[in-house]
Amino acid sequence: MKSASVNDVGSMSLSSLVEKVPNYYIVSLLNSNILFDYYREQINCTVNIQINDIRQLPLIIPTESELKDIYSLFDKAYNIKRNNPDTTPEELQNVERIIDLKVNQLYSI
């Protein structure tokens, strides 16, 4: 999640153009193990992640209920990272694990 900025090819950003797929949802999907593995195995196995590669990822359009669930988890993880420097790595890992489970459900895995 970033604010408006000027970027070159080394630090591009991707954002949604539709309300049904908000940025927090894209961030949650991109940080999931299933899409990371798919990206590395099917699209680009190098260390250089490119925007055109990311555009090839299959995105599931969520229902309102799924979007609320993902937002709640994203918000929890985001707040842990930004506002709670005293939290343990395990607390964030627990939230990330639940996000992974939710994303797996979206992709019927």
mmCIF file of N, CA, C and O in Angstrom:
data_model
loop_
_atom_site.group_PDB
_atom_site.id
_atom_site.type_symbol
_atom_site.label_atom_id
_atom_site.label_comp_id
_atom_site.label_asym_id
_atom_site.label_seq_id
_atom_site.Cartn_x
_atom_site.Cartn_y
_atom_site.Cartn_z
ATOM 1 N N MET A 1 0.863 -1.164 0.000
ATOM 2 C CA MET A 1 0.000 0.000 0.000
ATOM 3 C C MET A 1 0.904 1.219 0.000
ATOM 4 O O MET A 1 1.705 1.402 0.892
ATOM 5 N N LYS A 2 0.772 2.043 -1.015
ATOM 6 C CA LYS A 2 1.581 3.244 -1.063
ATOM 7 C C LYS A 2 0.748 4.421 -1.509
ATOM 8 O O LYS A 2 -0.272 4.257 -2.152
ATOM 9 N N SER A 3 1.212 5.573 -1.140
ATOM 10 C CA SER A 3 0.529 6.795 -1.545
ATOM 11 C C SER A 3 1.048 7.217 -2.911
ATOM 12 O O SER A 3 1.949 6.601 -3.468
ATOM 13 N N ALA A 4 0.492 8.283 -3.438
ATOM 14 C CA ALA A 4 0.906 8.772 -4.748
ATOM 15 C C ALA A 4 2.391 9.108 -4.731
ATOM 16 O O ALA A 4 2.894 9.694 -3.780
ATOM 17 N N SER A 5 3.083 8.699 -5.789
ATOM 18 C CA SER A 5 4.517 8.942 -5.871
ATOM 19 C C SER A 5 4.976 8.845 -7.318
ATOM 20 O O SER A 5 4.254 8.366 -8.177
ATOM 21 N N VAL A 6 6.195 9.276 -7.546
ATOM 22 C CA VAL A 6 6.821 9.145 -8.862
ATOM 23 C C VAL A 6 7.736 7.938 -8.799
ATOM 24 O O VAL A 6 8.533 7.804 -7.876
ATOM 25 N N ASN A 7 7.631 7.045 -9.772
ATOM 26 C CA ASN A 7 8.400 5.799 -9.762
ATOM 27 C C ASN A 7 9.109 5.591 -11.088
ATOM 28 O O ASN A 7 8.672 6.090 -12.116
ATOM 29 N N ASP A 8 10.173 4.816 -11.041
ATOM 30 C CA ASP A 8 10.786 4.362 -12.281
ATOM 31 C C ASP A 8 10.524 2.866 -12.401
ATOM 32 O O ASP A 8 9.792 2.295 -11.592
ATOM 33 N N VAL A 9 11.088 2.223 -13.381
ATOM 34 C CA VAL A 9 10.800 0.812 -13.602
ATOM 35 C C VAL A 9 11.239 -0.088 -12.457
ATOM 36 O O VAL A 9 10.763 -1.204 -12.329
ATOM 37 N N GLY A 10 12.121 0.387 -11.605
ATOM 38 C CA GLY A 10 12.583 -0.418 -10.481
ATOM 39 C C GLY A 10 11.629 -0.446 -9.305
ATOM 40 O O GLY A 10 11.787 -1.253 -8.397
ATOM 41 N N SER A 11 10.626 0.407 -9.313
ATOM 42 C CA SER A 11 9.688 0.431 -8.180
ATOM 43 C C SER A 11 8.277 0.783 -8.633
ATOM 44 O O SER A 11 7.653 1.702 -8.141
ATOM 45 N N MET A 12 7.772 0.034 -9.585
ATOM 46 C CA MET A 12 6.422 0.284 -10.083
ATOM 47 C C MET A 12 5.383 -0.151 -9.063
ATOM 48 O O MET A 12 5.680 -0.871 -8.127
ATOM 49 N N SER A 13 4.162 0.309 -9.255
ATOM 50 C CA SER A 13 3.071 -0.111 -8.390
ATOM 51 C C SER A 13 1.881 -0.550 -9.217
ATOM 52 O O SER A 13 1.748 -0.193 -10.374
ATOM 53 N N LEU A 14 1.055 -1.330 -8.580
ATOM 54 C CA LEU A 14 -0.140 -1.867 -9.214
ATOM 55 C C LEU A 14 -1.313 -1.489 -8.334
ATOM 56 O O LEU A 14 -1.271 -1.683 -7.124
ATOM 57 N N SER A 15 -2.355 -0.957 -8.929
ATOM 58 C CA SER A 15 -3.541 -0.631 -8.144
ATOM 59 C C SER A 15 -4.784 -0.978 -8.944
ATOM 60 O O SER A 15 -4.752 -1.073 -10.168
ATOM 61 N N SER A 16 -5.857 -1.147 -8.241
ATOM 62 C CA SER A 16 -7.106 -1.552 -8.855
ATOM 63 C C SER A 16 -7.822 -0.364 -9.494
ATOM 64 O O SER A 16 -7.733 0.765 -9.022
ATOM 65 N N LEU A 17 -8.560 -0.660 -10.544
ATOM 66 C CA LEU A 17 -9.373 0.363 -11.197
ATOM 67 C C LEU A 17 -10.863 0.148 -10.946
ATOM 68 O O LEU A 17 -11.680 0.943 -11.390
ATOM 69 N N VAL A 18 -11.209 -0.928 -10.236
ATOM 70 C CA VAL A 18 -12.618 -1.246 -9.990
ATOM 71 C C VAL A 18 -12.875 -1.414 -8.498
ATOM 72 O O VAL A 18 -12.010 -1.893 -7.758
ATOM 73 N N GLU A 19 -14.056 -1.031 -8.064
ATOM 74 C CA GLU A 19 -14.396 -1.106 -6.635
ATOM 75 C C GLU A 19 -14.522 -2.543 -6.137
ATOM 76 O O GLU A 19 -14.286 -2.804 -4.966
ATOM 77 N N LYS A 20 -14.899 -3.455 -7.005
ATOM 78 C CA LYS A 20 -15.091 -4.847 -6.582
ATOM 79 C C LYS A 20 -13.778 -5.540 -6.235
ATOM 80 O O LYS A 20 -13.779 -6.601 -5.632
ATOM 81 N N VAL A 21 -12.668 -4.946 -6.640
ATOM 82 C CA VAL A 21 -11.344 -5.515 -6.353
ATOM 83 C C VAL A 21 -10.468 -4.397 -5.799
ATOM 84 O O VAL A 21 -9.627 -3.846 -6.484
ATOM 85 N N PRO A 22 -10.653 -4.039 -4.516
ATOM 86 C CA PRO A 22 -9.869 -2.949 -3.926
ATOM 87 C C PRO A 22 -8.397 -3.321 -3.715
ATOM 88 O O PRO A 22 -8.031 -4.499 -3.737
ATOM 89 N N ASN A 23 -7.590 -2.309 -3.516
ATOM 90 C CA ASN A 23 -6.144 -2.521 -3.358
ATOM 91 C C ASN A 23 -5.801 -3.466 -2.213
ATOM 92 O O ASN A 23 -4.904 -4.295 -2.348
ATOM 93 N N TYR A 24 -6.486 -3.355 -1.077
ATOM 94 C CA TYR A 24 -6.172 -4.241 0.052
ATOM 95 C C TYR A 24 -6.404 -5.704 -0.310
ATOM 96 O O TYR A 24 -5.704 -6.594 0.169
ATOM 97 N N TYR A 25 -7.376 -5.947 -1.179
ATOM 98 C CA TYR A 25 -7.658 -7.309 -1.629
ATOM 99 C C TYR A 25 -6.506 -7.820 -2.499
ATOM 100 O O TYR A 25 -6.024 -8.939 -2.323
ATOM 101 N N ILE A 26 -6.040 -6.971 -3.413
ATOM 102 C CA ILE A 26 -4.915 -7.345 -4.272
ATOM 103 C C ILE A 26 -3.674 -7.618 -3.425
ATOM 104 O O ILE A 26 -2.973 -8.606 -3.642
ATOM 105 N N VAL A 27 -3.408 -6.761 -2.451
ATOM 106 C CA VAL A 27 -2.245 -6.962 -1.572
ATOM 107 C C VAL A 27 -2.370 -8.291 -0.833
ATOM 108 O O VAL A 27 -1.404 -9.053 -0.726
ATOM 109 N N SER A 28 -3.557 -8.588 -0.336
ATOM 110 C CA SER A 28 -3.768 -9.852 0.383
ATOM 111 C C SER A 28 -3.519 -11.048 -0.526
ATOM 112 O O SER A 28 -2.874 -12.024 -0.124
ATOM 113 N N LEU A 29 -4.030 -10.992 -1.752
ATOM 114 C CA LEU A 29 -3.816 -12.094 -2.688
ATOM 115 C C LEU A 29 -2.337 -12.245 -3.038
ATOM 116 O O LEU A 29 -1.801 -13.358 -3.051
ATOM 117 N N LEU A 30 -1.693 -11.113 -3.325
ATOM 118 C CA LEU A 30 -0.283 -11.173 -3.730
ATOM 119 C C LEU A 30 0.629 -11.668 -2.612
ATOM 120 O O LEU A 30 1.701 -12.215 -2.881
ATOM 121 N N ASN A 31 0.212 -11.496 -1.382
ATOM 122 C CA ASN A 31 1.011 -11.971 -0.253
ATOM 123 C C ASN A 31 0.650 -13.388 0.174
ATOM 124 O O ASN A 31 1.222 -13.908 1.128
ATOM 125 N N SER A 32 -0.277 -14.001 -0.522
ATOM 126 C CA SER A 32 -0.654 -15.372 -0.179
ATOM 127 C C SER A 32 0.344 -16.360 -0.780
ATOM 128 O O SER A 32 0.974 -16.093 -1.805
ATOM 129 N N ASN A 33 0.465 -17.490 -0.147
ATOM 130 C CA ASN A 33 1.390 -18.515 -0.636
ATOM 131 C C ASN A 33 0.945 -19.087 -1.974
ATOM 132 O O ASN A 33 1.777 -19.366 -2.837
ATOM 133 N N ILE A 34 -0.358 -19.265 -2.164
ATOM 134 C CA ILE A 34 -0.837 -19.901 -3.389
ATOM 135 C C ILE A 34 -0.506 -19.063 -4.624
ATOM 136 O O ILE A 34 -0.034 -19.578 -5.635
ATOM 137 N N LEU A 35 -0.726 -17.747 -4.554
ATOM 138 C CA LEU A 35 -0.415 -16.919 -5.721
ATOM 139 C C LEU A 35 1.086 -16.721 -5.888
ATOM 140 O O LEU A 35 1.582 -16.626 -7.009
ATOM 141 N N PHE A 36 1.812 -16.679 -4.785
ATOM 142 C CA PHE A 36 3.271 -16.593 -4.880
ATOM 143 C C PHE A 36 3.826 -17.837 -5.577
ATOM 144 O O PHE A 36 4.640 -17.741 -6.491
ATOM 145 N N ASP A 37 3.361 -19.004 -5.146
ATOM 146 C CA ASP A 37 3.819 -20.253 -5.759
ATOM 147 C C ASP A 37 3.429 -20.321 -7.237
ATOM 148 O O ASP A 37 4.229 -20.722 -8.079
ATOM 149 N N TYR A 38 2.203 -19.935 -7.535
ATOM 150 C CA TYR A 38 1.748 -19.933 -8.935
ATOM 151 C C TYR A 38 2.626 -19.006 -9.768
ATOM 152 O O TYR A 38 3.065 -19.376 -10.859
ATOM 153 N N TYR A 39 2.886 -17.814 -9.239
ATOM 154 C CA TYR A 39 3.716 -16.847 -9.948
ATOM 155 C C TYR A 39 5.100 -17.434 -10.244
ATOM 156 O O TYR A 39 5.588 -17.376 -11.366
ATOM 157 N N ARG A 40 5.731 -17.989 -9.224
ATOM 158 C CA ARG A 40 7.095 -18.520 -9.369
ATOM 159 C C ARG A 40 7.158 -19.746 -10.280
ATOM 160 O O ARG A 40 8.139 -19.959 -10.983
ATOM 161 N N GLU A 41 6.122 -20.559 -10.271
ATOM 162 C CA GLU A 41 6.162 -21.794 -11.049
ATOM 163 C C GLU A 41 5.601 -21.644 -12.462
ATOM 164 O O GLU A 41 6.008 -22.367 -13.371
ATOM 165 N N GLN A 42 4.672 -20.728 -12.664
ATOM 166 C CA GLN A 42 4.003 -20.639 -13.956
ATOM 167 C C GLN A 42 4.321 -19.380 -14.763
ATOM 168 O O GLN A 42 4.162 -19.377 -15.978
ATOM 169 N N ILE A 43 4.725 -18.313 -14.091
ATOM 170 C CA ILE A 43 4.888 -17.042 -14.801
ATOM 171 C C ILE A 43 6.342 -16.601 -14.880
ATOM 172 O O ILE A 43 6.861 -16.366 -15.962
ATOM 173 N N ASN A 44 7.009 -16.487 -13.740
ATOM 174 C CA ASN A 44 8.376 -15.959 -13.740
ATOM 175 C C ASN A 44 9.133 -16.529 -12.553
ATOM 176 O O ASN A 44 8.818 -16.214 -11.412
ATOM 177 N N CYS A 45 10.133 -17.310 -12.827
ATOM 178 C CA CYS A 45 10.889 -17.942 -11.736
ATOM 179 C C CYS A 45 12.129 -17.137 -11.346
ATOM 180 O O CYS A 45 12.915 -17.590 -10.531
ATOM 181 N N THR A 46 12.307 -15.944 -11.896
ATOM 182 C CA THR A 46 13.467 -15.129 -11.526
ATOM 183 C C THR A 46 13.141 -14.272 -10.307
ATOM 184 O O THR A 46 12.005 -14.211 -9.856
ATOM 185 N N VAL A 47 14.132 -13.575 -9.784
ATOM 186 C CA VAL A 47 13.915 -12.703 -8.633
ATOM 187 C C VAL A 47 13.308 -11.355 -9.040
ATOM 188 O O VAL A 47 12.888 -10.591 -8.191
ATOM 189 N N ASN A 48 13.260 -11.067 -10.330
ATOM 190 C CA ASN A 48 12.736 -9.792 -10.811
ATOM 191 C C ASN A 48 11.231 -9.872 -11.060
ATOM 192 O O ASN A 48 10.791 -10.457 -12.045
ATOM 193 N N ILE A 49 10.467 -9.295 -10.171
ATOM 194 C CA ILE A 49 9.017 -9.264 -10.330
ATOM 195 C C ILE A 49 8.663 -8.053 -11.171
ATOM 196 O O ILE A 49 9.108 -6.939 -10.898
ATOM 197 N N GLN A 50 7.861 -8.277 -12.210
ATOM 198 C CA GLN A 50 7.475 -7.203 -13.106
ATOM 199 C C GLN A 50 5.963 -7.054 -13.132
ATOM 200 O O GLN A 50 5.230 -8.040 -13.003
ATOM 201 N N ILE A 51 5.510 -5.832 -13.331
ATOM 202 C CA ILE A 51 4.073 -5.543 -13.335
ATOM 203 C C ILE A 51 3.353 -6.372 -14.393
ATOM 204 O O ILE A 51 2.278 -6.913 -14.137
ATOM 205 N N ASN A 52 3.900 -6.487 -15.587
ATOM 206 C CA ASN A 52 3.233 -7.275 -16.626
ATOM 207 C C ASN A 52 3.114 -8.745 -16.236
ATOM 208 O O ASN A 52 2.171 -9.409 -16.650
ATOM 209 N N ASP A 53 4.050 -9.236 -15.436
ATOM 210 C CA ASP A 53 3.926 -10.603 -14.925
ATOM 211 C C ASP A 53 2.774 -10.698 -13.928
ATOM 212 O O ASP A 53 1.981 -11.638 -13.971
ATOM 213 N N ILE A 54 2.688 -9.735 -13.036
ATOM 214 C CA ILE A 54 1.636 -9.732 -12.016
ATOM 215 C C ILE A 54 0.256 -9.661 -12.668
ATOM 216 O O ILE A 54 -0.702 -10.276 -12.200
ATOM 217 N N ARG A 55 0.156 -8.950 -13.754
ATOM 218 C CA ARG A 55 -1.129 -8.833 -14.467
ATOM 219 C C ARG A 55 -1.611 -10.170 -15.004
ATOM 220 O O ARG A 55 -2.776 -10.324 -15.332
ATOM 221 N N GLN A 56 -0.735 -11.137 -15.112
ATOM 222 C CA GLN A 56 -1.116 -12.455 -15.607
ATOM 223 C C GLN A 56 -1.722 -13.354 -14.530
ATOM 224 O O GLN A 56 -2.237 -14.427 -14.840
ATOM 225 N N LEU A 57 -1.641 -12.933 -13.284
ATOM 226 C CA LEU A 57 -2.197 -13.750 -12.206
ATOM 227 C C LEU A 57 -3.720 -13.796 -12.299
ATOM 228 O O LEU A 57 -4.360 -12.767 -12.537
ATOM 229 N N PRO A 58 -4.293 -14.954 -12.087
ATOM 230 C CA PRO A 58 -5.756 -15.055 -12.104
ATOM 231 C C PRO A 58 -6.339 -14.486 -10.797
ATOM 232 O O PRO A 58 -6.016 -14.964 -9.718
ATOM 233 N N LEU A 59 -7.158 -13.457 -10.906
ATOM 234 C CA LEU A 59 -7.782 -12.866 -9.724
ATOM 235 C C LEU A 59 -9.241 -13.275 -9.659
ATOM 236 O O LEU A 59 -9.979 -13.123 -10.628
ATOM 237 N N ILE A 60 -9.634 -13.780 -8.507
ATOM 238 C CA ILE A 60 -11.020 -14.142 -8.256
ATOM 239 C C ILE A 60 -11.750 -12.883 -7.800
ATOM 240 O O ILE A 60 -11.300 -12.199 -6.882
ATOM 241 N N ILE A 61 -12.884 -12.575 -8.428
ATOM 242 C CA ILE A 61 -13.697 -11.448 -7.983
ATOM 243 C C ILE A 61 -14.463 -11.920 -6.745
ATOM 244 O O ILE A 61 -15.238 -12.872 -6.820
ATOM 245 N N PRO A 62 -14.244 -11.272 -5.597
ATOM 246 C CA PRO A 62 -14.852 -11.759 -4.355
ATOM 247 C C PRO A 62 -16.307 -11.312 -4.197
ATOM 248 O O PRO A 62 -16.737 -10.316 -4.771
ATOM 249 N N THR A 63 -17.035 -12.068 -3.379
ATOM 250 C CA THR A 63 -18.370 -11.633 -2.961
ATOM 251 C C THR A 63 -18.193 -10.563 -1.883
ATOM 252 O O THR A 63 -17.084 -10.372 -1.361
ATOM 253 N N GLU A 64 -19.263 -9.896 -1.545
ATOM 254 C CA GLU A 64 -19.190 -8.884 -0.479
ATOM 255 C C GLU A 64 -18.739 -9.510 0.835
ATOM 256 O O GLU A 64 -17.945 -8.933 1.565
ATOM 257 N N SER A 65 -19.234 -10.694 1.123
ATOM 258 C CA SER A 65 -18.861 -11.394 2.359
ATOM 259 C C SER A 65 -17.372 -11.748 2.368
ATOM 260 O O SER A 65 -16.681 -11.551 3.374
ATOM 261 N N GLU A 66 -16.878 -12.261 1.254
ATOM 262 C CA GLU A 66 -15.454 -12.603 1.164
ATOM 263 C C GLU A 66 -14.588 -11.355 1.289
ATOM 264 O O GLU A 66 -13.549 -11.368 1.946
ATOM 265 N N LEU A 67 -15.051 -10.269 0.693
ATOM 266 C CA LEU A 67 -14.307 -9.012 0.757
ATOM 267 C C LEU A 67 -14.233 -8.494 2.197
ATOM 268 O O LEU A 67 -13.186 -8.039 2.642
ATOM 269 N N LYS A 68 -15.325 -8.606 2.944
ATOM 270 C CA LYS A 68 -15.329 -8.184 4.350
ATOM 271 C C LYS A 68 -14.360 -9.020 5.174
ATOM 272 O O LYS A 68 -13.632 -8.496 6.010
ATOM 273 N N ASP A 69 -14.364 -10.330 4.927
ATOM 274 C CA ASP A 69 -13.452 -11.218 5.654
ATOM 275 C C ASP A 69 -11.999 -10.855 5.372
ATOM 276 O O ASP A 69 -11.186 -10.738 6.291
ATOM 277 N N ILE A 70 -11.678 -10.667 4.098
ATOM 278 C CA ILE A 70 -10.300 -10.324 3.721
ATOM 279 C C ILE A 70 -9.929 -8.960 4.285
ATOM 280 O O ILE A 70 -8.817 -8.774 4.793
ATOM 281 N N TYR A 71 -10.858 -8.007 4.223
ATOM 282 C CA TYR A 71 -10.543 -6.673 4.749
ATOM 283 C C TYR A 71 -10.236 -6.729 6.236
ATOM 284 O O TYR A 71 -9.278 -6.118 6.710
ATOM 285 N N SER A 72 -11.037 -7.467 6.973
ATOM 286 C CA SER A 72 -10.827 -7.592 8.413
ATOM 287 C C SER A 72 -9.436 -8.151 8.723
ATOM 288 O O SER A 72 -8.724 -7.633 9.593
ATOM 289 N N LEU A 73 -9.041 -9.167 7.999
ATOM 290 C CA LEU A 73 -7.730 -9.779 8.207
ATOM 291 C C LEU A 73 -6.607 -8.861 7.731
ATOM 292 O O LEU A 73 -5.580 -8.729 8.392
ATOM 293 N N PHE A 74 -6.801 -8.234 6.567
ATOM 294 C CA PHE A 74 -5.805 -7.293 6.053
ATOM 295 C C PHE A 74 -5.592 -6.166 7.053
ATOM 296 O O PHE A 74 -4.459 -5.809 7.368
ATOM 297 N N ASP A 75 -6.686 -5.617 7.561
ATOM 298 C CA ASP A 75 -6.609 -4.509 8.509
ATOM 299 C C ASP A 75 -5.869 -4.920 9.775
ATOM 300 O O ASP A 75 -5.044 -4.171 10.296
ATOM 301 N N LYS A 76 -6.135 -6.128 10.232
ATOM 302 C CA LYS A 76 -5.446 -6.635 11.418
ATOM 303 C C LYS A 76 -3.941 -6.754 11.162
ATOM 304 O O LYS A 76 -3.122 -6.302 11.967
ATOM 305 N N ALA A 77 -3.565 -7.333 10.030
ATOM 306 C CA ALA A 77 -2.141 -7.482 9.687
ATOM 307 C C ALA A 77 -1.489 -6.117 9.477
ATOM 308 O O ALA A 77 -0.373 -5.874 9.949
ATOM 309 N N TYR A 78 -2.173 -5.229 8.799
ATOM 310 C CA TYR A 78 -1.636 -3.888 8.535
ATOM 311 C C TYR A 78 -1.395 -3.137 9.837
ATOM 312 O O TYR A 78 -0.355 -2.510 10.023
ATOM 313 N N ASN A 79 -2.342 -3.229 10.761
ATOM 314 C CA ASN A 79 -2.189 -2.557 12.058
ATOM 315 C C ASN A 79 -1.065 -3.162 12.892
ATOM 316 O O ASN A 79 -0.367 -2.441 13.604
ATOM 317 N N ILE A 80 -0.894 -4.453 12.797
ATOM 318 C CA ILE A 80 0.224 -5.086 13.506
ATOM 319 C C ILE A 80 1.540 -4.534 12.967
ATOM 320 O O ILE A 80 2.434 -4.163 13.723
ATOM 321 N N LYS A 81 1.658 -4.451 11.648
ATOM 322 C CA LYS A 81 2.902 -3.974 11.027
ATOM 323 C C LYS A 81 3.147 -2.487 11.274
ATOM 324 O O LYS A 81 4.270 -2.071 11.506
ATOM 325 N N ARG A 82 2.103 -1.680 11.231
ATOM 326 C CA ARG A 82 2.266 -0.228 11.313
ATOM 327 C C ARG A 82 2.180 0.349 12.721
ATOM 328 O O ARG A 82 2.886 1.286 13.030
ATOM 329 N N ASN A 83 1.309 -0.201 13.536
ATOM 330 C CA ASN A 83 0.987 0.457 14.804
ATOM 331 C C ASN A 83 1.414 -0.286 16.053
ATOM 332 O O ASN A 83 1.286 0.247 17.148
ATOM 333 N N ASN A 84 1.875 -1.491 15.931
ATOM 334 C CA ASN A 84 2.203 -2.285 17.110
ATOM 335 C C ASN A 84 3.615 -2.865 17.023
ATOM 336 O O ASN A 84 3.793 -4.060 16.780
ATOM 337 N N PRO A 85 4.618 -2.041 17.218
ATOM 338 C CA PRO A 85 5.991 -2.552 17.106
ATOM 339 C C PRO A 85 6.335 -3.598 18.171
ATOM 340 O O PRO A 85 7.317 -4.318 18.031
ATOM 341 N N ASP A 86 5.518 -3.689 19.222
ATOM 342 C CA ASP A 86 5.809 -4.634 20.296
ATOM 343 C C ASP A 86 5.222 -6.025 20.065
ATOM 344 O O ASP A 86 5.430 -6.915 20.876
ATOM 345 N N THR A 87 4.477 -6.201 18.974
ATOM 346 C CA THR A 87 3.892 -7.514 18.737
ATOM 347 C C THR A 87 4.966 -8.506 18.331
ATOM 348 O O THR A 87 5.995 -8.150 17.769
ATOM 349 N N THR A 88 4.697 -9.745 18.595
ATOM 350 C CA THR A 88 5.655 -10.798 18.261
ATOM 351 C C THR A 88 5.463 -11.215 16.801
ATOM 352 O O THR A 88 4.372 -11.047 16.249
ATOM 353 N N PRO A 89 6.492 -11.771 16.199
ATOM 354 C CA PRO A 89 6.351 -12.261 14.817
ATOM 355 C C PRO A 89 5.252 -13.318 14.693
ATOM 356 O O PRO A 89 4.603 -13.411 13.668
ATOM 357 N N GLU A 90 5.032 -14.066 15.759
ATOM 358 C CA GLU A 90 4.008 -15.113 15.727
ATOM 359 C C GLU A 90 2.610 -14.531 15.554
ATOM 360 O O GLU A 90 1.762 -15.133 14.900
ATOM 361 N N GLU A 91 2.355 -13.352 16.131
ATOM 362 C CA GLU A 91 1.034 -12.733 15.999
ATOM 363 C C GLU A 91 0.735 -12.396 14.544
ATOM 364 O O GLU A 91 -0.360 -12.664 14.049
ATOM 365 N N LEU A 92 1.708 -11.827 13.858
ATOM 366 C CA LEU A 92 1.529 -11.510 12.446
ATOM 367 C C LEU A 92 1.445 -12.794 11.627
ATOM 368 O O LEU A 92 0.607 -12.906 10.723
ATOM 369 N N GLN A 93 2.255 -13.768 11.949
ATOM 370 C CA GLN A 93 2.226 -15.035 11.218
ATOM 371 C C GLN A 93 0.874 -15.724 11.347
ATOM 372 O O GLN A 93 0.388 -16.341 10.398
ATOM 373 N N ASN A 94 0.241 -15.615 12.516
ATOM 374 C CA ASN A 94 -1.087 -16.201 12.707
ATOM 375 C C ASN A 94 -2.114 -15.554 11.783
ATOM 376 O O ASN A 94 -2.930 -16.236 11.175
ATOM 377 N N VAL A 95 -2.074 -14.229 11.679
ATOM 378 C CA VAL A 95 -3.003 -13.521 10.794
ATOM 379 C C VAL A 95 -2.704 -13.892 9.341
ATOM 380 O O VAL A 95 -3.620 -14.157 8.558
ATOM 381 N N GLU A 96 -1.436 -13.941 8.976
ATOM 382 C CA GLU A 96 -1.054 -14.313 7.605
ATOM 383 C C GLU A 96 -1.509 -15.729 7.270
ATOM 384 O O GLU A 96 -1.933 -16.010 6.152
ATOM 385 N N ARG A 97 -1.442 -16.611 8.233
ATOM 386 C CA ARG A 97 -1.890 -17.996 8.030
ATOM 387 C C ARG A 97 -3.394 -18.034 7.744
ATOM 388 O O ARG A 97 -3.851 -18.762 6.854
ATOM 389 N N ILE A 98 -4.152 -17.229 8.469
ATOM 390 C CA ILE A 98 -5.600 -17.182 8.249
ATOM 391 C C ILE A 98 -5.906 -16.567 6.884
ATOM 392 O O ILE A 98 -6.801 -17.034 6.172
ATOM 393 N N ILE A 99 -5.163 -15.544 6.488
ATOM 394 C CA ILE A 99 -5.343 -14.956 5.151
ATOM 395 C C ILE A 99 -5.067 -16.015 4.092
ATOM 396 O O ILE A 99 -5.825 -16.144 3.123
ATOM 397 N N ASP A 100 -4.007 -16.790 4.266
ATOM 398 C CA ASP A 100 -3.706 -17.865 3.323
ATOM 399 C C ASP A 100 -4.869 -18.853 3.211
ATOM 400 O O ASP A 100 -5.228 -19.282 2.108
ATOM 401 N N LEU A 101 -5.450 -19.209 4.342
ATOM 402 C CA LEU A 101 -6.588 -20.134 4.323
ATOM 403 C C LEU A 101 -7.770 -19.537 3.563
ATOM 404 O O LEU A 101 -8.430 -20.221 2.779
ATOM 405 N N LYS A 102 -8.033 -18.255 3.791
ATOM 406 C CA LYS A 102 -9.138 -17.572 3.095
ATOM 407 C C LYS A 102 -8.878 -17.509 1.592
ATOM 408 O O LYS A 102 -9.791 -17.731 0.789
ATOM 409 N N VAL A 103 -7.650 -17.202 1.217
ATOM 410 C CA VAL A 103 -7.315 -17.135 -0.214
ATOM 411 C C VAL A 103 -7.421 -18.530 -0.832
ATOM 412 O O VAL A 103 -7.943 -18.685 -1.939
ATOM 413 N N ASN A 104 -6.979 -19.541 -0.124
ATOM 414 C CA ASN A 104 -7.125 -20.917 -0.623
ATOM 415 C C ASN A 104 -8.584 -21.257 -0.846
ATOM 416 O O ASN A 104 -8.933 -21.910 -1.831
ATOM 417 N N GLN A 105 -9.455 -20.818 0.058
ATOM 418 C CA GLN A 105 -10.890 -21.058 -0.112
ATOM 419 C C GLN A 105 -11.414 -20.336 -1.357
ATOM 420 O O GLN A 105 -12.224 -20.897 -2.098
ATOM 421 N N LEU A 106 -10.946 -19.111 -1.582
ATOM 422 C CA LEU A 106 -11.364 -18.371 -2.781
ATOM 423 C C LEU A 106 -11.021 -19.130 -4.045
ATOM 424 O O LEU A 106 -11.786 -19.144 -5.002
ATOM 425 N N TYR A 107 -9.847 -19.759 -4.057
ATOM 426 C CA TYR A 107 -9.380 -20.493 -5.215
ATOM 427 C C TYR A 107 -9.754 -21.972 -5.160
ATOM 428 O O TYR A 107 -9.238 -22.776 -5.928
ATOM 429 N N SER A 108 -10.663 -22.314 -4.249
ATOM 430 C CA SER A 108 -11.163 -23.681 -4.095
ATOM 431 C C SER A 108 -10.054 -24.712 -3.904
ATOM 432 O O SER A 108 -10.042 -25.785 -4.507
ATOM 433 N N ILE A 109 -9.116 -24.362 -3.031
ATOM 434 C CA ILE A 109 -8.008 -25.272 -2.730
ATOM 435 C C ILE A 109 -8.129 -25.738 -1.281
ATOM 436 O O ILE A 109 -8.386 -25.003 -0.400
#
